[in-house]
Tab-separated table of C-alpha atoms in Angstrom:
chain	number	residue	atom	x	y	z
A	731	UNK	CA	90.517	149.157	88.342
A	732	UNK	CA	92.321	152.227	89.614
A	733	UNK	CA	95.368	154.000	88.291
A	734	UNK	CA	97.445	152.749	91.224
A	735	UNK	CA	96.639	149.066	90.724
A	736	UNK	CA	99.773	147.304	89.557
A	737	UNK	CA	99.407	145.034	86.535
A	738	UNK	CA	99.811	141.302	86.899
A	739	UNK	CA	103.469	140.504	86.374
A	740	UNK	CA	103.840	138.303	83.300
A	741	UNK	CA	107.053	136.586	82.306
A	742	UNK	CA	106.775	138.015	78.792
A	743	UNK	CA	106.326	141.618	77.637
A	744	UNK	CA	102.820	142.581	76.553
A	745	UNK	CA	103.764	143.538	72.937
A	746	UNK	CA	105.402	140.147	72.494
A	747	UNK	CA	102.322	138.345	73.826
A	748	UNK	CA	100.073	140.424	71.517
A	749	UNK	CA	102.328	139.700	68.537
A	750	UNK	CA	102.300	135.993	69.362
A	751	UNK	CA	98.495	136.095	69.539
A	752	UNK	CA	98.444	137.564	66.007
A	753	UNK	CA	101.009	135.160	64.552
A	754	UNK	CA	99.285	132.050	65.951
A	755	UNK	CA	95.722	132.560	67.249
A	756	UNK	CA	95.524	131.495	70.889
A	757	UNK	CA	99.287	131.479	71.448
A	758	UNK	CA	99.052	134.671	73.522
A	759	UNK	CA	96.771	132.976	76.043
A	760	UNK	CA	99.034	129.933	76.153
A	761	UNK	CA	102.037	132.156	76.893
A	762	UNK	CA	100.311	133.781	79.886
A	763	UNK	CA	99.292	130.411	81.310
A	764	UNK	CA	95.720	130.170	80.000
A	765	UNK	CA	96.478	126.966	78.125
A	766	UNK	CA	92.992	125.546	77.719
A	767	UNK	CA	91.519	128.913	76.727
A	768	UNK	CA	94.281	129.438	74.193
A	769	UNK	CA	93.874	126.021	72.618
A	770	UNK	CA	90.088	126.392	72.340
A	771	UNK	CA	90.388	129.852	70.791
A	772	UNK	CA	93.209	128.885	68.448
A	773	UNK	CA	91.628	125.693	67.165
A	774	UNK	CA	88.272	127.429	66.665
A	775	UNK	CA	89.680	130.432	64.801
A	776	UNK	CA	91.929	128.353	62.561
A	777	UNK	CA	89.014	125.999	61.877
A	778	UNK	CA	86.836	128.938	60.859
A	779	UNK	CA	89.548	130.332	58.586
A	780	UNK	CA	90.396	126.993	56.964
A	781	UNK	CA	86.676	126.224	56.729
A	782	UNK	CA	86.184	129.459	54.803
A	783	UNK	CA	88.980	128.470	52.430
A	784	UNK	CA	87.423	125.046	51.933
A	785	UNK	CA	83.996	126.546	51.238
A	786	UNK	CA	85.014	129.366	48.912
A	787	UNK	CA	88.445	128.281	47.744
A	788	UNK	CA	91.547	130.429	47.566
A	789	UNK	CA	89.502	133.091	45.751
A	790	UNK	CA	87.987	134.387	49.021
A	791	UNK	CA	91.350	135.909	50.052
A	792	UNK	CA	92.063	138.712	47.606
A	793	UNK	CA	93.967	141.780	48.793
A	794	UNK	CA	93.583	143.646	45.498
A	795	UNK	CA	89.890	143.149	44.737
A	796	UNK	CA	88.463	142.788	48.257
A	797	UNK	CA	90.669	145.169	50.188
A	798	UNK	CA	88.257	145.864	53.055
A	799	UNK	CA	87.473	142.184	53.563
A	800	UNK	CA	91.190	141.420	53.458
A	801	UNK	CA	91.809	143.973	56.200
A	802	UNK	CA	89.685	141.811	58.489
A	803	UNK	CA	91.110	138.544	57.193
A	804	UNK	CA	94.704	139.677	57.773
A	805	UNK	CA	93.982	139.892	61.519
A	806	UNK	CA	94.125	136.081	61.672
A	807	UNK	CA	97.879	136.299	61.148
A	808	UNK	CA	100.527	135.598	58.506
A	809	UNK	CA	98.439	132.686	57.216
A	810	UNK	CA	96.124	135.149	55.430
A	811	UNK	CA	99.111	136.915	53.859
A	812	UNK	CA	100.491	133.586	52.613
A	813	UNK	CA	97.140	132.592	51.109
A	814	UNK	CA	96.894	135.992	49.413
A	815	UNK	CA	100.370	135.496	47.953
A	816	UNK	CA	99.338	132.088	46.628
A	817	UNK	CA	96.225	133.657	45.115
A	818	UNK	CA	98.336	136.420	43.546
A	819	UNK	CA	100.714	133.796	42.150
A	820	UNK	CA	97.807	131.973	40.511
A	821	UNK	CA	96.484	135.296	39.182
A	822	UNK	CA	99.792	136.272	37.568
A	823	UNK	CA	98.236	135.647	34.149
A	824	UNK	CA	94.873	137.091	35.112
A	825	UNK	CA	91.832	135.483	36.773
A	826	UNK	CA	91.069	132.037	35.361
A	827	UNK	CA	88.276	131.674	32.850
A	828	UNK	CA	85.402	129.263	33.572
A	829	UNK	CA	86.417	125.669	32.759
A	830	UNK	CA	85.466	124.473	29.276
A	831	UNK	CA	85.606	121.067	27.602
A	832	UNK	CA	88.956	120.378	25.967
A	833	UNK	CA	90.687	123.151	27.883
A	834	UNK	CA	93.213	122.414	30.656
A	835	UNK	CA	91.932	122.851	34.215
A	836	UNK	CA	92.550	126.361	35.556
A	837	UNK	CA	94.813	126.772	38.590
A	838	UNK	CA	91.737	127.473	40.700
A	839	UNK	CA	88.054	128.116	40.196
A	840	UNK	CA	86.596	131.554	40.876
A	841	UNK	CA	83.880	131.311	43.526
A	842	UNK	CA	80.654	133.242	43.099
A	843	UNK	CA	77.352	133.814	44.864
A	844	UNK	CA	76.511	132.577	48.337
A	845	UNK	CA	79.506	130.237	48.475
A	846	UNK	CA	81.866	133.162	47.902
A	847	UNK	CA	79.984	135.283	50.428
A	848	UNK	CA	80.051	132.608	53.120
A	849	UNK	CA	83.686	131.687	52.499
A	850	UNK	CA	84.654	135.352	52.731
A	851	UNK	CA	82.520	135.738	55.870
A	852	UNK	CA	84.113	132.705	57.558
A	853	UNK	CA	87.656	134.001	56.914
A	854	UNK	CA	86.870	137.605	57.829
A	855	UNK	CA	85.052	136.695	61.035
A	856	UNK	CA	87.983	134.491	62.032
A	857	UNK	CA	90.271	137.503	61.634
A	858	UNK	CA	88.002	139.950	63.443
A	859	UNK	CA	87.480	137.482	66.293
A	860	UNK	CA	91.260	137.157	66.557
A	861	UNK	CA	91.378	140.932	67.117
A	862	UNK	CA	89.084	140.375	70.120
A	863	UNK	CA	91.393	137.598	71.286
A	864	UNK	CA	94.425	139.880	70.989
A	865	UNK	CA	92.659	142.642	72.949
A	866	UNK	CA	91.583	140.090	75.560
A	867	UNK	CA	95.109	138.778	76.074
A	868	UNK	CA	96.427	142.344	76.366
A	869	UNK	CA	93.730	143.021	78.967
A	870	UNK	CA	94.643	139.916	80.922
A	871	UNK	CA	98.325	140.945	80.915
A	872	UNK	CA	97.606	144.432	82.217
A	873	UNK	CA	94.643	143.852	84.535
A	874	UNK	CA	95.143	144.723	88.233
A	875	UNK	CA	96.463	142.034	90.514
A	876	UNK	CA	93.620	140.562	92.554
A	877	UNK	CA	93.896	137.467	94.727
A	878	UNK	CA	90.977	135.717	93.014
A	879	UNK	CA	92.103	136.656	89.514
A	880	UNK	CA	95.818	136.233	89.912
A	881	UNK	CA	95.654	132.597	88.851
A	882	UNK	CA	94.713	131.336	85.440
A	883	UNK	CA	91.443	129.457	85.150
A	884	UNK	CA	93.339	126.209	84.668
A	885	UNK	CA	95.232	126.791	87.912
A	886	UNK	CA	92.021	127.711	89.755
A	887	UNK	CA	90.315	124.549	88.502
A	888	UNK	CA	93.283	122.452	89.577
A	889	UNK	CA	93.207	124.085	93.032
A	890	UNK	CA	89.463	123.383	93.329
A	891	UNK	CA	89.955	119.754	92.356
A	892	UNK	CA	92.781	119.389	94.870
A	893	UNK	CA	90.578	120.900	97.572
A	894	UNK	CA	87.809	118.400	96.784
A	895	UNK	CA	90.134	115.427	96.888
B	1088	UNK	CA	66.695	118.192	50.948
B	1089	UNK	CA	67.746	114.820	49.468
B	1090	UNK	CA	67.868	115.892	45.826
B	1091	UNK	CA	70.380	118.724	46.286
B	1092	UNK	CA	72.597	116.308	48.218
B	1093	UNK	CA	72.392	113.714	45.434
B	1094	UNK	CA	73.184	116.274	42.736
B	1095	UNK	CA	76.067	117.503	44.890
B	1096	UNK	CA	77.881	114.140	44.940
B	1097	UNK	CA	79.242	114.073	41.346
B	1098	UNK	CA	80.656	117.587	41.592
B	1099	UNK	CA	82.204	116.781	44.974
B	1100	UNK	CA	84.250	114.007	43.362
B	1101	UNK	CA	86.011	116.549	41.105
B	1102	UNK	CA	86.507	119.035	43.907
B	1103	UNK	CA	90.048	120.248	44.617
B	1104	UNK	CA	90.279	121.406	48.257
B	1105	UNK	CA	91.265	125.068	48.733
B	1106	UNK	CA	91.299	125.618	44.955
B	1107	UNK	CA	87.683	125.039	43.999
B	1108	UNK	CA	84.679	126.338	45.934
B	1109	UNK	CA	82.258	123.801	47.349
B	1110	UNK	CA	79.062	123.433	45.352
B	1111	UNK	CA	76.897	124.507	48.268
B	1112	UNK	CA	74.784	127.054	46.381
B	1113	UNK	CA	71.553	125.187	47.188
B	1114	UNK	CA	72.612	124.253	50.721
B	1115	UNK	CA	74.283	127.477	51.818
B	1116	UNK	CA	72.145	127.717	54.952
B	1117	UNK	CA	73.831	124.555	56.295
B	1118	UNK	CA	77.030	126.580	56.599
B	1119	UNK	CA	75.472	128.996	59.105
B	1120	UNK	CA	75.294	126.725	62.207
B	1121	UNK	CA	79.052	125.928	62.250
B	1122	UNK	CA	79.836	129.615	61.812
B	1123	UNK	CA	77.499	130.607	64.647
B	1124	UNK	CA	78.900	127.850	66.877
B	1125	UNK	CA	82.457	129.014	66.218
B	1126	UNK	CA	81.619	132.627	67.040
B	1127	UNK	CA	79.814	131.536	70.220
B	1128	UNK	CA	82.708	129.315	71.272
B	1129	UNK	CA	85.305	132.082	70.920
B	1130	UNK	CA	83.033	134.569	72.720
B	1131	UNK	CA	82.410	132.207	75.621
B	1132	UNK	CA	86.090	131.202	75.804
B	1133	UNK	CA	86.978	134.858	76.333
B	1134	UNK	CA	84.024	135.758	78.549
B	1135	UNK	CA	83.741	132.915	81.048
B	1136	UNK	CA	85.979	133.128	84.137
B	1137	UNK	CA	86.337	129.337	84.190
B	1138	UNK	CA	85.853	126.942	81.308
B	1139	UNK	CA	83.934	124.229	83.172
B	1140	UNK	CA	80.616	124.966	81.448
B	1141	UNK	CA	81.924	126.274	78.160
B	1142	UNK	CA	80.315	123.652	75.906
B	1143	UNK	CA	76.896	123.979	77.513
B	1144	UNK	CA	77.014	127.798	77.457
B	1145	UNK	CA	78.300	127.820	73.875
B	1146	UNK	CA	75.564	125.485	72.680
B	1147	UNK	CA	72.948	127.602	74.409
B	1148	UNK	CA	74.263	130.859	72.921
B	1149	UNK	CA	74.517	129.337	69.440
B	1150	UNK	CA	70.950	128.059	69.733
B	1151	UNK	CA	69.712	131.522	70.779
B	1152	UNK	CA	71.461	133.135	67.808
B	1153	UNK	CA	70.119	130.572	65.337
B	1154	UNK	CA	66.567	130.930	66.681
B	1155	UNK	CA	66.793	134.726	66.445
B	1156	UNK	CA	68.193	134.527	62.896
B	1157	UNK	CA	65.339	132.205	61.940
B	1158	UNK	CA	62.737	134.518	63.489
B	1159	UNK	CA	64.285	137.504	61.702
B	1160	UNK	CA	64.206	135.562	58.425
B	1161	UNK	CA	60.525	134.694	58.902
B	1162	UNK	CA	59.684	138.298	59.781
B	1163	UNK	CA	61.570	139.671	56.783
B	1164	UNK	CA	59.959	137.070	54.520
B	1165	UNK	CA	56.546	138.180	55.762
B	1166	UNK	CA	57.344	141.842	55.205
B	1167	UNK	CA	58.672	141.217	51.690
B	1168	UNK	CA	55.808	138.926	50.652
B	1169	UNK	CA	52.771	140.520	52.274
B	1170	UNK	CA	53.515	144.237	52.714
């Protein structure tokens, strides 16, 4: 790539595409025409994040106690902020005590040990991978126009299939 | 392998999704393959110019990572136990 290479013209401004990729993982690729890539990335990242929540419970998203981990988790989008707000709402009266016989069930159960570690890891890796996705979609918006790269992979595949038939 | 699964069943019945953690303390290593596959899938989705061979390439990359993790675990186990 040289300084004089013009970027590929995209119908949407790059900051908007990057913001869309943060709000909904994979949406940035969909907006620039990479539909299949965007769907694969989005479904995978949301599955990882929701999988982490299923494994470790809402306790794995905690902005106040796990600030550094949350910094990575927040990269998945507003979903992490919403989950943190839910966690904060449950914690309004302090973290729940371990369940005991005769006591009402706590709002949620604090996760510990490997389950907490893996749940936190799932959610954080989903966020950090979404940062890569955002950088990738920015790169695809601003890469130099080349004949072979000017089409999305879906369009190239369709052209190849048409040529075969 | 069977016993932890059997002891897991009663606790799973009282599990509240997203509120309670899964009781996977004895089976935590089963959570690694899906994580590795997800990382591999996102990496390959970004890296490959076309997505024709994405599932094959992803499976291969995930297998490499899991084999390397296993070898590292065996090596670290040996170091901790015998050195």
